[in-house]
Amino acid sequence: MDHSKNFTQGSTRMLRSKLTTSIFLTCLFSVPTLAAANSTEKRGETFCFPTKKAVKIVEDLSEVKDKHRNIVDVDIDPRFLIKDGGVWPERFYLAKDGKSVKNLPFSREDGRVDNFMASARAYPETDICIDDPTRADRPADDEGLYFEMGLSPFFHNRSGTYEMEELKEGTKDGKNFYKKMIPGALTMFMPDTDYLAVKYEDRSAPLRAFAVLDGVETLMEGEKVKDFYVISFEDMEAWKAEGLVVKGGPYNLQPVPSPSIMRRFGWGQDSDS
């Protein structure tokens, strides 16, 4: 059995959203991942993936216990992200046997899809379809148009200041969310999420994350993975840091595995156009 393939498809590639994602983790679900796309195939003018996959992963995530949600949690917020500077898809809808069942309106300002999960739960045996002719000739795993479910476990705290105990609990709790995105038999292979991903709203922003050492803010070196920076919580513990300070504009902070593990299982591979 190709465990790496199953790990990738079952998670948001794994850890990516790729279902995206990612997934491992991203816990992003990109359109390509949900469809278990093959990079040698073309997207075509209409791209579809099974509705039940999206429904199941959200249901599985709801089983994470409250005690693991006080520091980090997912925020289910389905939306399209345009990452290639292109246009919105022409249409988003549920279909069965090639016939439209329900239209899924989305905002052409922020890409959000209101009532997506309610519709998906009501029609689980359908396919989720996107009419997107401008990207028809691209590889099936192209991420220029990205459908994000909102499956990443982010820290509630976005104040920019973190105590070490808060970070430690968050890195441990994050693993519980990712394990829900992996096929049951593979949960034992879920790596520790002892790294922290800083994802700025401004994707061009440089990393400004500081470990507090003896009361002094010391700039950390992060590793760029896709559109976020990864820093090591284990390094901070080894330095006996007192906390973390994140500057540089609005951001999300997410517990993740090491960059090498993410890349090994398909999360963070640069396939954007």
Coordinates of C-alpha atoms in Angstrom, one line a residue:
M1 CA 0.0 0.0 0.0
D2 CA 1.3 3.5 -0.9
H3 CA 0.8 5.1 2.5
S4 CA 2.2 8.5 1.4
K5 CA -0.6 8.6 -1.3
N6 CA -3.3 7.8 1.2
F7 CA -1.9 10.3 3.7
T8 CA -1.9 13.0 1.1
Q9 CA -5.4 12.4 -0.1
G10 CA -6.9 12.0 3.3
S11 CA -5.6 15.1 4.9
T12 CA -5.5 18.7 3.0
R13 CA -2.7 16.7 0.9
M14 CA -2.6 15.7 4.0
L15 CA -1.7 18.6 5.9
R16 CA -2.9 20.5 3.0
S17 CA -5.6 21.4 2.5
K18 CA -4.2 18.1 -0.4
L19 CA -8.0 16.4 0.1
T20 CA -6.3 20.5 -0.1
T21 CA -4.7 20.4 2.1
S22 CA -3.4 20.7 2.8
I23 CA -3.6 18.1 3.6
F24 CA -1.9 17.4 5.7
L25 CA -2.7 19.9 7.5
T26 CA -3.7 23.2 5.8
C27 CA -6.1 22.1 6.5
L28 CA -6.8 23.7 3.7
F29 CA -8.8 21.9 1.1
S30 CA -7.9 22.9 -2.3
V31 CA -10.1 22.0 -5.3
P32 CA -7.4 19.7 -6.7
T33 CA -7.0 17.7 -3.5
L34 CA -10.6 17.1 -2.8
A35 CA -10.7 15.6 -6.2
A36 CA -7.6 13.5 -5.6
A37 CA -6.3 15.1 -8.8
N38 CA -3.5 13.7 -10.9
S39 CA -1.0 16.3 -12.0
T40 CA -0.7 14.7 -15.4
E41 CA -4.4 15.4 -16.1
K42 CA -6.0 18.6 -17.2
R43 CA -8.6 20.5 -15.1
G44 CA -11.1 20.8 -18.0
E45 CA -13.8 23.5 -18.1
T46 CA -15.7 21.7 -15.3
F47 CA -14.0 20.3 -12.3
C48 CA -15.9 18.1 -9.8
F49 CA -15.2 16.2 -6.5
P50 CA -17.4 14.1 -4.2
T51 CA -19.5 16.1 -1.8
K52 CA -19.3 13.4 0.9
K53 CA -15.6 13.9 1.3
A54 CA -16.1 17.5 2.5
V55 CA -19.1 16.5 4.7
K56 CA -17.2 13.6 6.4
I57 CA -14.1 15.6 7.2
V58 CA -16.2 18.4 8.9
E59 CA -18.1 15.8 10.8
D60 CA -14.9 14.1 12.0
L61 CA -13.4 17.4 13.1
S62 CA -16.5 18.1 15.2
E63 CA -15.5 15.1 17.3
V64 CA -12.4 16.8 18.7
K65 CA -13.0 17.3 22.4
D66 CA -13.6 20.7 23.9
K67 CA -10.5 20.5 26.0
H68 CA -8.4 20.6 22.8
R69 CA -10.2 23.6 21.4
N70 CA -9.4 26.3 24.1
I71 CA -6.1 27.3 22.5
V72 CA -6.5 26.3 18.8
D73 CA -9.6 25.5 16.8
V74 CA -10.8 25.3 13.2
D75 CA -13.1 27.9 11.7
I76 CA -15.2 26.3 8.9
D77 CA -15.5 29.1 6.4
P78 CA -15.7 27.8 2.8
R79 CA -14.5 30.2 0.2
F80 CA -12.6 30.6 -3.0
L81 CA -9.2 32.1 -3.1
I82 CA -7.7 33.5 -6.3
K83 CA -4.0 33.0 -6.1
D84 CA -3.0 33.5 -9.8
G85 CA -4.5 37.0 -10.4
G86 CA -7.2 35.4 -12.6
V87 CA -11.0 35.5 -12.5
W88 CA -13.7 33.9 -10.4
P89 CA -15.2 30.6 -11.7
E90 CA -18.3 31.0 -13.8
R91 CA -20.4 28.7 -11.6
F92 CA -20.3 26.6 -8.4
Y93 CA -22.9 24.0 -7.9
L94 CA -23.9 20.4 -6.8
A95 CA -24.5 17.9 -9.5
K96 CA -25.5 14.2 -9.8
D97 CA -24.9 12.1 -12.8
G98 CA -23.9 15.2 -14.7
K99 CA -27.1 17.1 -13.9
S100 CA -27.2 20.2 -11.8
V101 CA -29.0 19.7 -8.4
K102 CA -28.3 22.9 -6.5
N103 CA -26.6 26.2 -7.3
L104 CA -24.0 27.4 -4.8
P105 CA -23.8 31.2 -5.0
F106 CA -20.6 32.7 -3.8
S107 CA -19.4 36.3 -3.2
R108 CA -17.4 37.8 -6.1
E109 CA -15.8 40.1 -3.6
D110 CA -14.3 37.8 -1.0
G111 CA -15.1 34.3 -2.5
R112 CA -17.2 33.1 0.5
V113 CA -19.9 30.5 -0.1
D114 CA -22.7 31.0 2.3
N115 CA -24.7 27.9 3.4
F116 CA -22.1 25.6 1.7
M117 CA -22.1 23.0 4.5
A118 CA -25.9 23.0 4.8
S119 CA -26.3 22.3 1.1
A120 CA -23.5 19.6 1.2
R121 CA -25.1 17.8 4.1
A122 CA -28.5 17.9 2.4
Y123 CA -27.1 16.4 -0.8
P124 CA -24.2 14.1 0.2
E125 CA -24.4 11.8 -2.8
T126 CA -23.7 14.6 -5.3
D127 CA -20.5 16.0 -6.7
I128 CA -19.3 19.6 -6.0
C129 CA -18.7 21.1 -9.4
I130 CA -16.9 24.2 -10.6
D131 CA -17.2 25.7 -14.1
D132 CA -13.9 27.4 -14.6
P133 CA -13.1 27.5 -18.4
T134 CA -10.2 30.0 -18.1
R135 CA -8.1 27.4 -16.3
A136 CA -9.2 24.4 -18.3
D137 CA -5.8 23.7 -19.8
R138 CA -3.9 23.7 -16.6
P139 CA -2.9 20.6 -14.6
A140 CA -5.6 19.1 -12.4
D141 CA -3.6 19.9 -9.3
D142 CA -3.1 23.6 -10.2
E143 CA -4.0 25.9 -7.3
G144 CA -4.5 29.2 -9.1
L145 CA -8.1 28.9 -8.0
Y146 CA -8.2 27.5 -4.4
F147 CA -11.3 26.3 -2.6
E148 CA -10.5 26.6 1.1
M149 CA -12.7 24.9 3.7
G150 CA -11.2 26.5 6.8
L151 CA -9.8 23.3 8.3
S152 CA -6.6 24.7 9.7
P153 CA -6.4 24.7 13.5
F154 CA -5.4 28.3 14.3
F155 CA -4.6 29.8 17.6
H156 CA -7.5 31.9 19.0
N157 CA -5.0 34.5 20.2
R158 CA -3.9 36.9 17.4
S159 CA -2.7 39.6 19.8
G160 CA 1.0 39.0 18.7
T161 CA 2.1 38.0 22.2
Y162 CA 2.3 34.4 23.4
E163 CA 3.5 32.7 26.6
M164 CA 5.4 29.4 26.3
E165 CA 2.7 27.4 28.1
E166 CA 0.1 28.6 25.6
L167 CA 2.3 27.7 22.7
K168 CA 3.1 24.3 24.2
E169 CA -0.6 23.4 24.7
G170 CA -1.5 24.6 21.2
T171 CA 1.2 22.5 19.5
K172 CA -0.1 19.4 21.3
D173 CA -3.8 20.1 20.7
G174 CA -3.2 20.8 17.0
K175 CA -2.3 17.1 16.4
N176 CA -5.8 16.1 17.5
F177 CA -7.3 18.0 14.6
Y178 CA -4.9 16.6 12.0
K179 CA -5.5 13.1 13.1
K180 CA -9.2 13.5 12.3
M181 CA -8.2 14.2 8.7
I182 CA -6.2 11.0 8.2
P183 CA -7.7 7.6 7.4
G184 CA -8.1 5.7 10.7
A185 CA -5.4 3.1 10.2
L186 CA -2.8 5.9 9.5
T187 CA -3.4 8.0 12.6
M188 CA -0.5 6.3 14.3
F189 CA 1.8 7.8 11.7
M190 CA 0.7 11.4 12.4
P191 CA 3.8 13.4 13.3
D192 CA 4.0 15.8 16.2
T193 CA 3.0 19.4 15.4
D194 CA 5.8 21.0 17.3
Y195 CA 6.4 23.8 14.7
L196 CA 4.5 27.0 14.3
A197 CA 3.4 28.5 11.0
V198 CA 2.9 32.2 10.7
K199 CA 0.6 33.1 7.8
Y200 CA 0.2 36.8 7.1
E201 CA -2.8 38.2 5.3
D202 CA -0.3 40.1 3.2
R203 CA 1.5 37.2 1.6
S204 CA 4.4 39.4 0.6
A205 CA 5.1 40.4 4.2
P206 CA 8.5 39.3 5.6
L207 CA 8.6 37.2 8.8
R208 CA 8.8 39.2 12.0
A209 CA 8.6 36.6 14.7
F210 CA 10.7 37.2 17.8
A211 CA 11.6 34.8 20.6
V212 CA 11.8 36.6 24.0
L213 CA 15.1 35.7 25.5
D214 CA 16.0 37.3 28.9
G215 CA 13.4 39.9 28.2
V216 CA 14.9 40.8 24.8
E217 CA 13.1 40.2 21.5
T218 CA 15.3 38.2 19.2
L219 CA 14.3 37.8 15.5
M220 CA 13.8 34.2 14.6
E221 CA 14.8 32.7 11.3
G222 CA 11.8 30.9 9.7
E223 CA 11.6 28.6 6.7
K224 CA 9.2 29.6 3.9
V225 CA 6.7 26.9 3.0
K226 CA 4.2 27.9 0.3
D227 CA 2.8 31.2 1.6
F228 CA 3.7 30.9 5.3
Y229 CA 6.7 30.9 7.5
V230 CA 7.6 28.0 9.8
I231 CA 9.5 28.4 13.1
S232 CA 10.4 25.7 15.6
F233 CA 8.8 25.6 19.0
E234 CA 11.3 23.0 20.1
D235 CA 14.1 25.5 19.4
M236 CA 12.4 28.1 21.6
E237 CA 12.2 25.5 24.4
A238 CA 15.9 24.7 24.0
W239 CA 16.7 28.4 24.2
K240 CA 14.6 28.6 27.3
A241 CA 12.6 31.4 25.7
E242 CA 10.0 33.2 27.7
G243 CA 7.6 33.7 24.9
L244 CA 6.9 34.6 21.3
V245 CA 6.1 38.0 19.7
V246 CA 4.7 38.2 16.2
K247 CA 4.7 41.5 14.3
G248 CA 4.3 42.6 10.7
G249 CA 0.5 42.9 10.3
P250 CA -2.6 40.7 10.5
Y251 CA -1.7 37.0 10.6
N252 CA -2.8 33.5 11.7
L253 CA -0.7 31.2 13.8
Q254 CA -1.0 27.4 13.3
P255 CA 0.7 24.4 14.8
V256 CA 2.3 22.2 12.1
P257 CA 4.8 19.4 11.6
S258 CA 8.3 20.1 10.5
P259 CA 8.8 21.6 7.0
S260 CA 10.6 18.4 5.8
I261 CA 7.6 16.3 6.9
M262 CA 5.1 18.6 5.2
R263 CA 7.0 18.4 2.0
R264 CA 7.5 14.7 2.2
F265 CA 3.7 14.2 2.3
G266 CA 2.9 16.8 -0.4
W267 CA 2.1 19.9 1.7
G268 CA 4.0 22.9 0.6
Q269 CA 5.1 21.7 -2.8
D270 CA 5.1 24.7 -5.0
S271 CA 2.5 24.0 -7.7
D272 CA 0.9 27.4 -7.9
S273 CA 0.7 29.1 -11.3

